[in-house]
Tab-separated table of C-alpha atoms in Angstrom:
chain	number	residue	atom	x	y	z
A	21	UNK	CA	54.289	-178.427	121.072
A	22	UNK	CA	50.823	-176.432	120.236
A	23	UNK	CA	52.545	-173.072	121.528
A	24	UNK	CA	54.771	-172.997	118.315
A	25	UNK	CA	52.970	-174.950	115.560
A	26	UNK	CA	50.281	-177.949	115.358
A	27	UNK	CA	51.982	-180.952	116.418
A	28	UNK	CA	51.243	-182.675	112.907
A	29	UNK	CA	52.105	-180.297	110.936
A	30	UNK	CA	55.594	-179.518	113.258
A	31	UNK	CA	56.201	-183.842	112.426
A	32	UNK	CA	55.537	-183.225	108.862
A	33	UNK	CA	58.207	-180.166	108.476
A	34	UNK	CA	60.353	-182.196	110.822
A	35	UNK	CA	60.470	-185.523	108.279
A	36	UNK	CA	60.560	-183.529	105.611
A	37	UNK	CA	63.682	-181.952	106.717
A	38	UNK	CA	64.897	-185.316	107.567
A	39	UNK	CA	64.243	-186.553	104.260
A	40	UNK	CA	66.111	-183.315	102.671
A	41	UNK	CA	69.347	-184.066	105.010
A	42	UNK	CA	69.851	-187.871	104.202
A	43	UNK	CA	70.249	-187.161	100.386
A	44	UNK	CA	73.855	-187.207	99.066
A	45	UNK	CA	75.743	-184.232	99.092
A	46	UNK	CA	78.568	-183.370	96.784
A	47	UNK	CA	80.963	-180.841	98.387
A	48	UNK	CA	83.813	-179.437	96.973
A	49	UNK	CA	86.632	-180.364	98.486
A	50	UNK	CA	89.341	-177.798	99.727
A	51	UNK	CA	91.541	-180.919	100.429
A	52	UNK	CA	91.882	-184.802	100.171
A	53	UNK	CA	91.807	-184.977	103.949
A	54	UNK	CA	89.402	-181.691	105.021
A	55	UNK	CA	86.675	-181.199	102.104
A	56	UNK	CA	84.496	-178.337	102.661
A	57	UNK	CA	80.751	-178.825	104.408
A	58	UNK	CA	77.899	-179.148	102.748
A	59	UNK	CA	76.227	-175.697	101.890
A	60	UNK	CA	72.522	-175.129	103.210
A	61	UNK	CA	72.805	-177.121	106.572
A	62	UNK	CA	72.786	-174.354	109.453
A	63	UNK	CA	75.597	-173.465	111.377
A	64	UNK	CA	75.966	-175.061	114.746
A	65	UNK	CA	76.857	-173.351	117.841
A	66	UNK	CA	79.601	-175.678	119.868
A	67	UNK	CA	82.694	-175.128	122.452
A	68	UNK	CA	86.299	-175.214	120.370
A	69	UNK	CA	88.590	-177.771	121.788
A	70	UNK	CA	85.263	-179.873	122.439
A	71	UNK	CA	85.855	-181.962	125.241
A	72	UNK	CA	82.541	-183.843	126.374
A	73	UNK	CA	82.080	-186.493	129.218
A	74	UNK	CA	79.118	-188.955	130.173
A	75	UNK	CA	77.715	-188.795	133.581
A	76	UNK	CA	75.306	-191.160	135.168
A	77	UNK	CA	72.658	-189.793	137.315
A	78	UNK	CA	73.640	-191.494	140.639
A	79	UNK	CA	76.906	-189.398	140.098
A	80	UNK	CA	75.047	-186.086	141.014
A	81	UNK	CA	72.882	-187.546	143.477
A	82	UNK	CA	76.031	-189.326	145.609
A	83	UNK	CA	78.891	-186.960	145.210
A	84	UNK	CA	77.466	-183.896	144.835
A	85	UNK	CA	77.093	-181.656	141.907
A	86	UNK	CA	79.644	-179.281	142.785
A	87	UNK	CA	81.868	-181.952	143.247
A	88	UNK	CA	81.229	-183.631	140.177
A	89	UNK	CA	81.611	-180.644	137.986
A	90	UNK	CA	85.000	-179.786	140.008
A	91	UNK	CA	86.540	-183.397	138.893
A	92	UNK	CA	85.420	-183.182	135.300
A	93	UNK	CA	86.626	-179.752	134.625
A	94	UNK	CA	89.815	-179.254	136.654
A	95	UNK	CA	91.002	-182.708	136.519
A	96	UNK	CA	89.645	-183.485	132.704
A	97	UNK	CA	89.280	-180.486	131.064
A	98	UNK	CA	86.004	-180.997	129.967
A	99	UNK	CA	83.817	-178.220	128.888
A	100	UNK	CA	80.883	-180.257	127.477
A	101	UNK	CA	79.016	-181.964	130.018
A	102	UNK	CA	76.586	-185.240	128.625
A	103	UNK	CA	74.134	-185.818	131.380
A	104	UNK	CA	71.792	-188.738	131.001
A	105	UNK	CA	68.292	-187.173	130.748
A	106	UNK	CA	67.198	-190.922	130.323
A	107	UNK	CA	68.586	-193.854	131.893
A	108	UNK	CA	67.169	-197.261	130.273
A	109	UNK	CA	69.049	-199.056	133.298
A	110	UNK	CA	71.468	-198.090	135.766
A	111	UNK	CA	73.511	-199.107	139.272
A	112	UNK	CA	75.740	-198.068	141.197
A	113	UNK	CA	78.877	-199.861	141.181
A	114	UNK	CA	79.839	-202.385	143.808
A	115	UNK	CA	82.819	-201.819	146.108
A	116	UNK	CA	86.141	-204.201	145.097
A	117	UNK	CA	84.248	-204.742	142.278
A	118	UNK	CA	84.223	-201.536	139.410
A	119	UNK	CA	84.009	-199.176	141.670
A	120	UNK	CA	86.963	-196.604	141.187
A	121	UNK	CA	88.314	-194.354	144.161
A	122	UNK	CA	85.129	-192.060	144.316
A	123	UNK	CA	81.758	-192.450	144.322
A	124	UNK	CA	79.160	-194.352	146.409
A	125	UNK	CA	78.947	-197.954	146.547
A	126	UNK	CA	75.993	-200.224	145.944
A	127	UNK	CA	74.322	-201.495	149.185
A	128	UNK	CA	75.344	-204.922	150.234
A	129	UNK	CA	71.911	-206.900	149.399
A	130	UNK	CA	70.835	-204.344	146.746
A	131	UNK	CA	69.889	-204.974	143.218
A	132	UNK	CA	67.518	-202.170	142.220
A	133	UNK	CA	68.415	-200.808	138.593
A	134	UNK	CA	66.858	-197.397	137.915
A	135	UNK	CA	65.460	-196.700	134.442
A	136	UNK	CA	63.319	-193.919	133.346
A	137	UNK	CA	63.650	-189.709	132.682
A	138	UNK	CA	65.819	-188.043	135.051
A	139	UNK	CA	64.085	-184.714	134.374
A	140	UNK	CA	60.142	-183.559	134.790
A	141	UNK	CA	58.374	-183.416	131.289
A	142	UNK	CA	55.019	-182.024	129.910
A	143	UNK	CA	52.575	-184.445	129.095
A	144	UNK	CA	51.750	-182.755	126.101
A	145	UNK	CA	54.415	-184.243	123.998
A	146	UNK	CA	53.256	-187.584	124.517
A	147	UNK	CA	49.745	-187.253	123.760
A	148	UNK	CA	50.238	-189.165	120.198
A	149	UNK	CA	51.506	-192.179	122.718
A	150	UNK	CA	50.908	-195.184	124.736
A	151	UNK	CA	54.168	-194.946	126.739
A	152	UNK	CA	53.536	-191.446	128.866
A	153	UNK	CA	54.848	-192.752	132.395
A	154	UNK	CA	58.494	-192.891	132.398
A	155	UNK	CA	59.779	-190.780	135.121
A	156	UNK	CA	62.898	-192.384	136.982
A	157	UNK	CA	61.681	-191.936	140.481
A	158	UNK	CA	64.685	-194.060	142.548
A	159	UNK	CA	66.822	-190.580	142.959
A	160	UNK	CA	63.479	-188.602	144.511
A	161	UNK	CA	62.364	-185.521	142.767
A	162	UNK	CA	66.050	-185.045	141.564
A	163	UNK	CA	65.828	-183.095	138.121
A	164	UNK	CA	69.273	-183.375	136.184
A	165	UNK	CA	68.344	-180.423	133.814
A	166	UNK	CA	66.962	-177.866	136.641
A	167	UNK	CA	69.398	-178.752	138.915
A	168	UNK	CA	72.702	-179.646	136.941
A	169	UNK	CA	72.411	-177.119	133.745
A	170	UNK	CA	72.514	-173.924	135.702
A	171	UNK	CA	75.930	-175.010	138.079
A	172	UNK	CA	77.531	-175.957	134.458
A	173	UNK	CA	76.743	-173.114	132.603
A	174	UNK	CA	77.673	-171.035	135.513
A	175	UNK	CA	81.188	-172.501	134.596
A	176	UNK	CA	81.333	-171.921	131.073
A	177	UNK	CA	80.301	-175.336	130.313
A	178	UNK	CA	77.945	-176.516	127.715
A	179	UNK	CA	74.857	-178.914	129.142
A	180	UNK	CA	74.364	-181.821	126.684
A	181	UNK	CA	71.348	-184.161	127.205
A	182	UNK	CA	72.647	-187.818	126.825
A	183	UNK	CA	69.369	-189.829	125.285
A	184	UNK	CA	70.834	-193.375	125.492
A	185	UNK	CA	67.682	-195.542	124.401
A	186	UNK	CA	69.018	-199.122	124.799
A	187	UNK	CA	66.734	-202.112	125.293
A	188	UNK	CA	64.968	-201.954	129.044
A	189	UNK	CA	64.014	-204.803	130.663
A	190	UNK	CA	63.409	-202.474	133.747
A	191	UNK	CA	61.485	-200.244	132.084
A	192	UNK	CA	59.280	-203.230	130.528
A	193	UNK	CA	58.604	-204.061	134.101
A	194	UNK	CA	58.055	-200.536	135.641
A	195	UNK	CA	56.827	-197.938	132.650
A	196	UNK	CA	53.427	-198.844	131.527
A	197	UNK	CA	52.877	-199.608	128.171
A	198	UNK	CA	56.487	-200.326	127.280
A	199	UNK	CA	56.508	-203.970	127.106
A	200	UNK	CA	53.590	-203.656	124.459
A	201	UNK	CA	55.930	-201.813	121.737
A	202	UNK	CA	58.558	-204.896	121.876
A	203	UNK	CA	59.379	-206.518	118.680
A	204	UNK	CA	58.201	-209.853	117.654
A	205	UNK	CA	60.826	-212.745	116.974
A	206	UNK	CA	60.168	-215.602	114.490
A	207	UNK	CA	58.166	-217.437	117.018
A	208	UNK	CA	55.509	-214.776	117.739
A	209	UNK	CA	56.948	-213.834	121.204
A	210	UNK	CA	57.335	-210.536	122.105
A	211	UNK	CA	61.035	-209.029	123.362
A	212	UNK	CA	62.440	-206.045	125.295
A	213	UNK	CA	63.449	-204.261	122.401
A	214	UNK	CA	60.867	-201.868	120.948
A	215	UNK	CA	60.349	-201.755	117.307
A	216	UNK	CA	61.672	-198.651	115.262
A	217	UNK	CA	58.354	-199.345	113.092
A	218	UNK	CA	55.829	-198.853	116.263
A	219	UNK	CA	54.030	-196.249	115.561
A	220	UNK	CA	53.839	-195.374	119.485
A	221	UNK	CA	57.342	-195.922	119.704
A	222	UNK	CA	58.528	-193.091	117.451
A	223	UNK	CA	56.004	-191.029	118.869
A	224	UNK	CA	57.445	-191.634	122.358
A	225	UNK	CA	61.255	-191.313	120.917
A	226	UNK	CA	59.798	-187.985	119.000
A	227	UNK	CA	58.201	-186.374	122.259
A	228	UNK	CA	61.832	-186.772	123.972
A	229	UNK	CA	63.275	-184.595	121.612
A	230	UNK	CA	60.642	-181.882	121.943
A	231	UNK	CA	60.544	-182.151	125.623
A	232	UNK	CA	64.278	-181.485	125.652
A	233	UNK	CA	64.550	-178.915	123.146
A	234	UNK	CA	61.186	-177.086	123.799
A	235	UNK	CA	60.854	-177.647	127.291
A	236	UNK	CA	63.983	-177.119	128.780
A	237	UNK	CA	65.223	-174.371	125.591
A	238	UNK	CA	67.594	-172.241	127.777
A	239	UNK	CA	69.233	-175.221	129.899
A	240	UNK	CA	69.771	-177.390	126.727
A	241	UNK	CA	72.113	-176.807	124.639
A	242	UNK	CA	72.731	-179.943	122.355
A	243	UNK	CA	71.307	-183.451	122.413
A	244	UNK	CA	73.490	-186.817	121.774
A	245	UNK	CA	71.072	-189.489	120.935
A	246	UNK	CA	72.334	-193.335	121.191
A	247	UNK	CA	70.891	-196.982	120.882
A	248	UNK	CA	73.050	-199.750	120.783
A	249	UNK	CA	71.277	-202.406	118.264
A	250	UNK	CA	71.477	-204.238	115.359
A	251	UNK	CA	69.801	-205.892	112.800
A	252	UNK	CA	68.685	-209.695	113.090
A	253	UNK	CA	71.221	-210.818	110.746
A	254	UNK	CA	74.054	-209.627	112.931
A	255	UNK	CA	72.845	-211.417	115.895
A	256	UNK	CA	72.328	-214.714	114.013
A	257	UNK	CA	75.949	-215.150	112.355
A	258	UNK	CA	77.939	-215.142	115.832
A	259	UNK	CA	75.753	-218.058	116.680
A	260	UNK	CA	73.410	-216.475	118.860
A	261	UNK	CA	70.285	-214.364	118.956
A	262	UNK	CA	67.082	-214.555	117.017
A	263	UNK	CA	65.664	-212.828	114.316
A	264	UNK	CA	63.154	-209.829	114.674
A	265	UNK	CA	61.146	-207.876	113.844
A	266	UNK	CA	58.394	-209.603	112.676
A	267	UNK	CA	55.636	-207.391	114.196
A	268	UNK	CA	52.181	-206.278	112.361
A	269	UNK	CA	53.756	-202.832	111.324
A	270	UNK	CA	57.229	-204.533	110.089
A	271	UNK	CA	55.256	-206.998	108.157
A	272	UNK	CA	53.170	-204.155	106.663
A	273	UNK	CA	56.700	-202.529	105.414
A	274	UNK	CA	57.698	-205.221	103.908
A	275	UNK	CA	54.964	-205.634	102.004
A	276	UNK	CA	54.786	-202.147	101.154
A	277	UNK	CA	58.534	-202.964	99.590
A	278	UNK	CA	57.650	-206.532	98.406
A	279	UNK	CA	59.632	-208.598	100.822
A	280	UNK	CA	57.744	-211.903	101.186
A	281	UNK	CA	57.543	-212.894	104.907
A	282	UNK	CA	57.027	-216.077	104.975
A	283	UNK	CA	60.461	-216.624	103.231
A	284	UNK	CA	62.252	-213.949	105.354
A	285	UNK	CA	61.116	-215.867	108.228
A	286	UNK	CA	61.665	-219.574	106.527
A	287	UNK	CA	65.566	-218.035	105.581
A	288	UNK	CA	66.466	-217.113	108.841
A	289	UNK	CA	64.967	-220.262	110.585
A	290	UNK	CA	67.354	-222.411	108.461
A	291	UNK	CA	70.332	-219.903	109.266
A	292	UNK	CA	69.365	-220.205	112.966
A	293	UNK	CA	69.531	-224.293	113.001
A	294	UNK	CA	72.531	-224.032	110.696
A	295	UNK	CA	74.700	-221.902	113.387
A	296	UNK	CA	72.922	-223.146	116.450
A	297	UNK	CA	74.078	-226.745	115.369
A	298	UNK	CA	77.354	-225.255	115.304
A	299	UNK	CA	80.220	-227.605	117.364
A	300	UNK	CA	78.096	-230.641	117.396
A	301	UNK	CA	79.391	-234.063	115.605
A	302	UNK	CA	77.564	-233.425	112.356
A	303	UNK	CA	79.054	-230.595	110.082
A	304	UNK	CA	78.043	-229.737	106.761
A	305	UNK	CA	79.506	-231.141	103.897
A	306	UNK	CA	80.436	-227.987	102.406
A	307	UNK	CA	81.261	-226.443	105.711
A	308	UNK	CA	79.585	-223.262	107.364
A	309	UNK	CA	80.672	-220.697	105.496
A	310	UNK	CA	79.507	-222.199	102.381
A	311	UNK	CA	76.189	-223.434	103.810
A	312	UNK	CA	75.748	-219.829	104.715
A	313	UNK	CA	76.304	-217.994	101.356
A	314	UNK	CA	74.361	-220.649	99.678
A	315	UNK	CA	71.348	-219.951	102.336
A	316	UNK	CA	71.825	-216.198	101.337
A	317	UNK	CA	71.294	-217.040	97.593
A	318	UNK	CA	68.354	-219.506	98.295
A	319	UNK	CA	67.237	-216.701	100.542
A	320	UNK	CA	67.710	-213.184	99.331
A	321	UNK	CA	64.817	-211.951	101.265
A	322	UNK	CA	67.061	-212.731	104.819
A	323	UNK	CA	69.212	-209.492	103.386
A	324	UNK	CA	66.314	-207.925	102.433
A	325	UNK	CA	65.203	-208.020	105.683
A	326	UNK	CA	68.222	-206.694	107.327
A	327	UNK	CA	68.019	-203.589	105.122
A	328	UNK	CA	64.170	-203.165	106.143
A	329	UNK	CA	65.436	-203.174	109.728
A	330	UNK	CA	68.445	-201.146	109.285
A	331	UNK	CA	66.525	-198.692	107.276
A	332	UNK	CA	63.589	-198.407	110.052
A	333	UNK	CA	66.710	-197.774	112.485
A	334	UNK	CA	68.637	-195.457	110.926
A	335	UNK	CA	65.301	-193.696	109.395
A	336	UNK	CA	63.982	-192.910	112.805
A	337	UNK	CA	67.265	-191.564	113.424
A	338	UNK	CA	66.986	-189.133	110.732
A	339	UNK	CA	63.847	-187.985	111.662
A	340	UNK	CA	64.600	-187.172	115.140
A	341	UNK	CA	67.616	-185.291	114.207
A	342	UNK	CA	65.136	-183.457	111.627
A	343	UNK	CA	62.840	-182.747	114.938
A	344	UNK	CA	65.952	-181.091	116.439
A	345	UNK	CA	66.635	-178.906	113.553
A	346	UNK	CA	63.223	-177.961	113.124
A	347	UNK	CA	63.200	-176.794	116.660
A	348	UNK	CA	66.842	-175.535	117.810
A	349	UNK	CA	68.650	-175.385	114.211
A	350	UNK	CA	71.874	-174.027	116.139
A	351	UNK	CA	71.780	-176.352	118.616
A	352	UNK	CA	74.335	-179.267	118.139
A	353	UNK	CA	72.516	-183.065	117.519
A	354	UNK	CA	74.202	-186.466	117.087
A	355	UNK	CA	74.740	-189.439	117.897
A	356	UNK	CA	76.806	-192.717	119.539
A	357	UNK	CA	77.931	-195.282	117.167
A	358	UNK	CA	78.478	-198.143	118.922
A	359	UNK	CA	82.005	-200.241	118.961
A	360	UNK	CA	80.525	-203.460	117.349
A	361	UNK	CA	81.166	-201.090	114.250
A	362	UNK	CA	84.786	-201.287	114.729
A	363	UNK	CA	84.858	-205.423	115.131
A	364	UNK	CA	82.270	-206.507	112.784
A	365	UNK	CA	82.733	-205.812	108.935
A	366	UNK	CA	79.211	-207.041	108.616
A	367	UNK	CA	77.763	-203.926	111.033
A	368	UNK	CA	80.488	-202.048	109.499
A	369	UNK	CA	78.744	-202.200	105.790
A	370	UNK	CA	75.802	-200.978	107.505
A	371	UNK	CA	77.236	-197.834	109.770
A	372	UNK	CA	78.385	-195.845	106.235
A	373	UNK	CA	79.614	-192.693	107.216
A	374	UNK	CA	78.881	-191.566	103.365
A	375	UNK	CA	74.948	-191.497	104.635
A	376	UNK	CA	75.521	-190.579	108.248
A	377	UNK	CA	77.096	-187.539	107.847
A	378	UNK	CA	73.524	-186.263	106.068
A	379	UNK	CA	72.000	-186.566	109.550
A	380	UNK	CA	74.072	-185.609	112.028
A	381	UNK	CA	75.915	-182.438	113.530
A	382	UNK	CA	78.328	-184.786	115.185
A	383	UNK	CA	79.553	-188.553	115.413
A	384	UNK	CA	80.689	-189.981	118.955
A	385	UNK	CA	82.609	-193.140	117.673
A	386	UNK	CA	82.959	-195.873	120.614
A	387	UNK	CA	86.797	-196.268	120.169
A	388	UNK	CA	87.803	-198.116	123.458
A	389	UNK	CA	91.144	-199.213	123.124
A	390	UNK	CA	92.066	-200.548	126.162
A	391	UNK	CA	88.595	-203.202	126.608
A	392	UNK	CA	88.785	-203.210	122.819
A	393	UNK	CA	91.407	-205.969	122.866
A	394	UNK	CA	89.443	-208.342	125.093
A	395	UNK	CA	86.121	-207.284	123.537
A	396	UNK	CA	87.427	-207.832	120.187
A	397	UNK	CA	88.501	-211.176	121.420
A	398	UNK	CA	85.293	-212.067	122.397
A	399	UNK	CA	83.833	-210.811	118.952
A	400	UNK	CA	86.249	-212.999	117.208
A	401	UNK	CA	85.788	-216.214	118.980
A	402	UNK	CA	82.011	-215.344	118.672
A	403	UNK	CA	82.435	-215.883	114.797
A	404	UNK	CA	84.206	-218.842	114.936
A	405	UNK	CA	81.256	-220.119	116.533
A	406	UNK	CA	79.065	-219.066	113.963
A	407	UNK	CA	79.708	-217.763	110.318
A	408	UNK	CA	83.409	-218.522	110.740
A	409	UNK	CA	83.130	-221.683	112.521
A	410	UNK	CA	85.438	-223.502	109.770
A	411	UNK	CA	88.138	-221.784	111.633
A	412	UNK	CA	89.544	-220.959	114.918
A	413	UNK	CA	90.134	-216.874	115.757
A	414	UNK	CA	93.736	-217.713	114.950
A	415	UNK	CA	93.261	-219.436	112.004
A	416	UNK	CA	91.573	-216.050	110.424
A	417	UNK	CA	92.921	-213.418	112.429
A	418	UNK	CA	95.599	-212.346	109.729
A	419	UNK	CA	92.814	-211.768	106.980
A	420	UNK	CA	90.489	-210.006	109.608
A	421	UNK	CA	93.417	-207.887	110.597
A	422	UNK	CA	93.654	-207.142	106.461
A	423	UNK	CA	89.958	-206.776	106.212
A	424	UNK	CA	90.039	-204.244	108.845
A	425	UNK	CA	93.223	-202.468	108.119
A	426	UNK	CA	94.440	-203.086	111.765
A	427	UNK	CA	97.707	-204.277	113.297
A	428	UNK	CA	96.944	-205.434	116.371
A	429	UNK	CA	98.321	-208.105	118.704
A	430	UNK	CA	98.303	-211.965	118.447
A	431	UNK	CA	95.011	-213.461	119.067
A	432	UNK	CA	96.514	-214.988	122.691
A	433	UNK	CA	97.475	-211.836	123.582
A	434	UNK	CA	94.620	-209.494	122.750
A	435	UNK	CA	93.189	-209.608	125.941
A	436	UNK	CA	96.205	-208.663	128.034
A	437	UNK	CA	97.473	-205.943	125.408
A	438	UNK	CA	94.256	-204.368	124.730
A	439	UNK	CA	94.070	-202.468	121.290
A	440	UNK	CA	96.541	-199.579	120.095
A	441	UNK	CA	96.453	-195.727	119.740
A	442	UNK	CA	96.910	-196.843	116.240
A	443	UNK	CA	93.473	-198.221	116.414
A	444	UNK	CA	92.177	-195.144	117.963
A	445	UNK	CA	93.420	-193.208	114.632
A	446	UNK	CA	92.551	-195.331	112.121
A	447	UNK	CA	88.944	-195.348	112.933
A	448	UNK	CA	88.852	-191.509	113.916
A	449	UNK	CA	90.685	-191.008	110.235
A	450	UNK	CA	88.083	-193.666	108.465
A	451	UNK	CA	85.422	-191.691	110.140
A	452	UNK	CA	86.669	-188.581	108.949
A	453	UNK	CA	87.184	-189.592	105.325
A	454	UNK	CA	83.512	-190.741	104.931
A	455	UNK	CA	82.062	-187.733	106.782
A	456	UNK	CA	83.814	-185.358	104.487
A	457	UNK	CA	83.880	-182.481	106.736
A	458	UNK	CA	80.227	-182.606	107.029
A	459	UNK	CA	79.979	-183.860	110.471
A	460	UNK	CA	82.295	-183.254	113.645
A	461	UNK	CA	83.961	-186.243	114.548
A	462	UNK	CA	84.505	-186.931	118.402
A	463	UNK	CA	86.331	-190.506	119.151
A	464	UNK	CA	85.273	-191.704	122.682
A	465	UNK	CA	88.546	-192.256	124.597
A	466	UNK	CA	88.926	-195.199	127.143
A	467	UNK	CA	89.244	-194.736	130.265
A	468	UNK	CA	88.631	-197.475	132.670
A	469	UNK	CA	85.899	-198.879	130.196
A	470	UNK	CA	84.770	-202.281	131.463
A	471	UNK	CA	85.228	-205.360	129.262
A	472	UNK	CA	81.017	-206.195	129.604
A	473	UNK	CA	80.222	-209.654	128.148
A	474	UNK	CA	81.571	-212.661	130.305
A	475	UNK	CA	83.286	-210.259	132.599
A	476	UNK	CA	86.960	-209.171	132.813
A	477	UNK	CA	89.475	-211.857	133.364
A	478	UNK	CA	92.609	-210.959	135.610
A	479	UNK	CA	94.853	-210.603	132.881
A	480	UNK	CA	92.653	-208.104	130.857
A	481	UNK	CA	94.070	-205.056	129.911
A	482	UNK	CA	93.281	-202.281	132.333
A	483	UNK	CA	93.607	-198.681	132.056
A	484	UNK	CA	97.046	-196.508	132.801
A	485	UNK	CA	97.464	-192.823	132.570
A	486	UNK	CA	99.748	-193.473	129.838
A	487	UNK	CA	96.665	-195.672	127.934
A	488	UNK	CA	94.618	-191.996	127.758
A	489	UNK	CA	97.647	-189.929	127.010
A	490	UNK	CA	98.561	-192.191	124.187
A	491	UNK	CA	94.725	-192.365	123.096
A	492	UNK	CA	94.205	-188.868	123.042
A	493	UNK	CA	97.361	-187.940	121.166
A	494	UNK	CA	96.580	-190.321	118.015
A	495	UNK	CA	92.847	-188.908	118.201
A	496	UNK	CA	93.842	-185.339	117.972
A	497	UNK	CA	97.071	-186.508	115.938
A	498	UNK	CA	93.974	-188.014	113.263
A	499	UNK	CA	92.424	-185.010	112.869
A	500	UNK	CA	89.328	-185.315	115.545
A	501	UNK	CA	86.942	-182.498	115.970
A	502	UNK	CA	87.084	-183.317	119.465
A	503	UNK	CA	86.858	-186.178	122.290
A	504	UNK	CA	84.339	-187.496	124.568
A	505	UNK	CA	85.776	-189.159	127.594
A	506	UNK	CA	84.659	-192.470	127.910
A	507	UNK	CA	82.558	-194.761	129.004
A	508	UNK	CA	81.414	-192.982	132.430
A	509	UNK	CA	82.732	-190.594	134.890
A	510	UNK	CA	81.394	-193.136	137.586
A	511	UNK	CA	83.869	-195.557	136.318
A	512	UNK	CA	87.104	-193.482	136.047
A	513	UNK	CA	89.644	-193.539	138.426
A	514	UNK	CA	90.669	-189.796	139.075
A	515	UNK	CA	94.512	-190.212	138.034
A	516	UNK	CA	93.318	-191.636	134.532
A	517	UNK	CA	90.642	-188.751	134.537
A	518	UNK	CA	93.780	-186.238	135.472
A	519	UNK	CA	95.973	-187.615	132.612
A	520	UNK	CA	93.299	-187.074	130.374
A	521	UNK	CA	93.009	-183.568	131.030
A	522	UNK	CA	96.798	-182.850	131.443
A	523	UNK	CA	97.102	-183.808	127.852
A	524	UNK	CA	94.328	-182.254	126.855
A	525	UNK	CA	96.108	-178.861	128.053
A	526	UNK	CA	99.286	-180.083	126.449
A	527	UNK	CA	97.741	-180.761	123.005
A	528	UNK	CA	95.562	-177.558	122.824
A	529	UNK	CA	98.070	-175.392	124.296
A	530	UNK	CA	100.509	-176.504	121.094
A	531	UNK	CA	97.280	-176.093	118.648
A	532	UNK	CA	97.317	-172.663	119.854
A	533	UNK	CA	100.952	-172.085	119.394
A	534	UNK	CA	100.819	-173.388	116.007
A	535	UNK	CA	98.034	-170.818	114.962
């Protein structure tokens, strides 16, 4: 980074840019649905009729770059490749399980998981962090940026770096010093979830953005950043998880904010005891929800700690956005929002679009409606094991749908029915209203997204071509600025990918006709 300006001054400028971008905006509305974008934000480049798709590293290696590009462009109408430039942990799919009608199956007896950067980076971007050696080596010397970006651009496609930073037990064993950055739980034990207040982790995340946008300035057209994490309270109220982070950096930040560390720890311990005891013979005399609320009144530090964690997480994202804008103001920089935000009223409250819009050029929403049915059912069951343990999902489902503005299947039919296209439309509209024209909204369209968790049941919803068609129509009918075909190319059956392309061509032709 020294070739542009001193790194310390650069990061100071980037942080200042992030602070400016996160200030509240008050744009003049041109209509109730689509207000004018805020003045002062740099105009970004991007494809009209944006269609992205996420592509794992092993897809290029196994199927060949040209074959993958042929499939996603000709069958799926994709114009923007979201190529994993960093893998927190990826494994080939098993034949007879999740492997569709393309790709190379995981060899029998092999369980290797690959993690790390799929490109070569200059060490100068990581001088301020102990995490320096994290290059993925499982595919030899394959460099996804050097080898894929030129071929994508030759076809008129954009190349986005897809930097997904989920917790990685694999990197904790393979990348020197990664384990040292983990959060610390209530009992002083380290986890494999890196702490967003750890300066080494922050410098590592910042270094990756610099290495992409400076090191590959002519190849990378935009950055999509993701990390599927939630604060400690969200993990406890569904009957599982443990509270974090209580490392030296989080404790220091808490003291600066006037939050008692010992009282926050005490509150989380009592909450954990309450919900871990759920289902045993002895229930609280006033029930679980009243007891939960009573503990929050007793220990307001619990909510303060949750806010500290969330502010640290989103503040890191704002800083990364500021770095991206300082380097390449015209290149789109946006974020993935995980599906839990559409299920959990608690997590939804923390993912506030009116704030998110100030540090994102686009947001990709995980509106996976087919897998969403069994996933939502599993979430409701977890609530009934925790904060709503006084009732079964069937008892509170109507209230839940009313609170979340959904009208979906009865609980015992959720898994088989999936969620409707109306779910995609409602989440798209809600996001568009929240960002008020300042940020592009790209719903993630479910094409064979797996259920995850305990794994799919035989009766769970499976994607069909008409499902893809109706979800795309719902997204664009609600006003989406584009879509990301999801979750991964490697999971998609080609008939469903082709259904996406056919539908998109129809939608774009109709749009062109109207204009």
